[in-house]
XYZ file of C-alpha atoms in Angstrom:
156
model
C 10.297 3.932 18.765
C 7.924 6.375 20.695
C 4.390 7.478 19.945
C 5.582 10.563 19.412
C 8.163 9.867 16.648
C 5.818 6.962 14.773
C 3.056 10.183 14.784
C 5.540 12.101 13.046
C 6.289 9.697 10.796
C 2.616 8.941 9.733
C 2.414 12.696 9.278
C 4.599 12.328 6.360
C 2.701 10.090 4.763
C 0.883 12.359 2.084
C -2.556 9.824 2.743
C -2.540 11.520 5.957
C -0.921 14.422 6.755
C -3.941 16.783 7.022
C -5.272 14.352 9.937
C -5.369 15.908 13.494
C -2.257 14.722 15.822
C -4.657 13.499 18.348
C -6.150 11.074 16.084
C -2.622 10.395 14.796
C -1.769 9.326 17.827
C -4.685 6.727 18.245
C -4.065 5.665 15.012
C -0.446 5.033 15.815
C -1.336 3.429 19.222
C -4.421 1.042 17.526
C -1.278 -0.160 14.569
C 0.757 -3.174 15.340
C 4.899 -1.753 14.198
C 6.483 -4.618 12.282
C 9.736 -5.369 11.247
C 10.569 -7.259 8.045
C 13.886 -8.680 6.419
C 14.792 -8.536 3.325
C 12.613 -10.836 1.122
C 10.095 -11.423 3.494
C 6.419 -11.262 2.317
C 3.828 -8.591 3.948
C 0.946 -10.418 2.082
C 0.456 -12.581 -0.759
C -2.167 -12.170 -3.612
C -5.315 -13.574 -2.972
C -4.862 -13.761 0.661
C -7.938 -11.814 2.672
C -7.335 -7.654 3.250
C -7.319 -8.029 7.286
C -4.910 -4.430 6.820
C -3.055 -1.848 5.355
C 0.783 -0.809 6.268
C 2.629 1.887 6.154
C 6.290 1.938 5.266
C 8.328 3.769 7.675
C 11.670 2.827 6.492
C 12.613 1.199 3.302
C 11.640 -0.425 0.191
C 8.887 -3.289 -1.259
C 8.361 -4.758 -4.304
C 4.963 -4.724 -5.142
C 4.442 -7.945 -7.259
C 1.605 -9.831 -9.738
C 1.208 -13.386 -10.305
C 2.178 -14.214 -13.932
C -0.828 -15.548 -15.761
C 0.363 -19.463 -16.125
C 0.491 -18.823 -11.997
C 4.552 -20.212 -12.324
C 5.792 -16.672 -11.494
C 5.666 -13.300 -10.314
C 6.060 -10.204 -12.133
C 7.204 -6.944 -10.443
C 4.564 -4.306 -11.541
C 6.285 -1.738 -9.073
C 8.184 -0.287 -5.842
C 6.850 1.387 -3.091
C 9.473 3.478 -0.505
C 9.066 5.320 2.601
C 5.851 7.164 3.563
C 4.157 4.794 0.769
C 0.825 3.122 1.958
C 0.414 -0.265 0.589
C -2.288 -2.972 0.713
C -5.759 -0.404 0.473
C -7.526 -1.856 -2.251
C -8.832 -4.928 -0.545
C -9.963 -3.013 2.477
C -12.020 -0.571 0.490
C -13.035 -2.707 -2.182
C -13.627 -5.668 0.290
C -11.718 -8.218 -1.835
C -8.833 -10.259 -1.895
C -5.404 -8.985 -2.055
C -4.514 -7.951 -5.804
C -1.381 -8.100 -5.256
C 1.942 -9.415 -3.026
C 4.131 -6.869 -1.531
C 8.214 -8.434 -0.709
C 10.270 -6.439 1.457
C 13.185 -5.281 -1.510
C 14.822 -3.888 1.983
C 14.306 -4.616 5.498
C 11.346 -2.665 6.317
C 9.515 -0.934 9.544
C 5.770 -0.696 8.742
C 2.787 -0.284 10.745
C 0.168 -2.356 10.056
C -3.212 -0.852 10.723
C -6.426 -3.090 11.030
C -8.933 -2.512 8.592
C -12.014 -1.539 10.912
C -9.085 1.294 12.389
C -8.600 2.016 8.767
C -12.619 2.297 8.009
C -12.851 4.376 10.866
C -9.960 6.899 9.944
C -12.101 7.748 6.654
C -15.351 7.515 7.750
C -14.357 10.404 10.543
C -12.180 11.939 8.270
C -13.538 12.702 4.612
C -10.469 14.491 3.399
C -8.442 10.976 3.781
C -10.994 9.714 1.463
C -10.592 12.411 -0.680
C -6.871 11.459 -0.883
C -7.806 8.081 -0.806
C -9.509 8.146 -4.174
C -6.558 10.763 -5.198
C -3.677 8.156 -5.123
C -5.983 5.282 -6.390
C -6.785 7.455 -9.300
C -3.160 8.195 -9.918
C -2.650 4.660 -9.914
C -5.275 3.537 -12.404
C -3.955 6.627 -14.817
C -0.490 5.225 -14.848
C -1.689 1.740 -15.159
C -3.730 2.554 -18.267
C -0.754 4.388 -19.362
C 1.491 0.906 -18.946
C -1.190 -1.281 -20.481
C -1.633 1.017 -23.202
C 2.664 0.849 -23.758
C 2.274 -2.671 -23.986
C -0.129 -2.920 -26.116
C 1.660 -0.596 -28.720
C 4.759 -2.962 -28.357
C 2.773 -5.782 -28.793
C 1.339 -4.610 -32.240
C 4.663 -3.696 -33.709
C 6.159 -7.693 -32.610
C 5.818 -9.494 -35.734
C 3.748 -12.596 -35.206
């Protein structure tokens, strides 16, 4: 794929669509374009955030260790345009989560001192930044909150 046509794809990605081409094009020149198969894992949870990733094409599973540890529970799906793996970069932990390729995938993965950089030149993207991890958090409380209700009404 050209510069050109990952720049236009990163466009689309609401995170950063009001960013300036040129920088686009840095951006998309500094990222590493990887392809995954179906299945395969982008990161693990508890591994370190080294990046973030775009999805380009197709679909992950984003997915959260069960509490016994035995299994993984899939707490939701990410698509095209979707940025994926931003908490431990900005909160400078471990991963919270594993992403799994639910489709074969074209990402770019983007380093987190390029990722830094973007919103420390660019305060809008951290604007949106805090946007989508808000929207996040709302419909996670939402879910936990579900639960919880269902959990009352189970008889013990």
């Amino acid at each position: 794929m050209l510069l050109k046509d990952e720049v236009q794809m990163l466009r689309r990605v609401p995170l950063l669509a009001g960013i300036d081409q040129t920088k686009l094009k840095l951006l998309a020149f500094a990222s590493e374009r990887i392809s995954y198969r179906e299945g395969e894992v982008l990161f693990n949870q508890g591994d370190p955030g080294d990046a973030a990733y775009v999805i380009l094409t197709g679909k992950a599973d984003i997915l959260v260790n069960s509490p016994d540890g035995k299994s993984q529970i899939r707490v939701a799906e990410v698509e095209q345009n979707s940025l994926v793996g931003e908490i431990a970069i900005l909160c400078d932990v471990s991963r919270t989560a594993s992403v799994k390729a639910a489709t074969e995938i074209e990402a770019l993965r983007i380093r987190k001192d390029d990722f830094v950089k973007m919103l420390t030149d660019y305060p809008e993207m951290t604007i949106e930044v805090m946007r989508v991890l808000a929207d996040r958090l709302s419909q996670t409380t939402t879910e936990l909150t579900e639960a919880r209700s269902l959990a009352k009404q189970k008889p013990n």
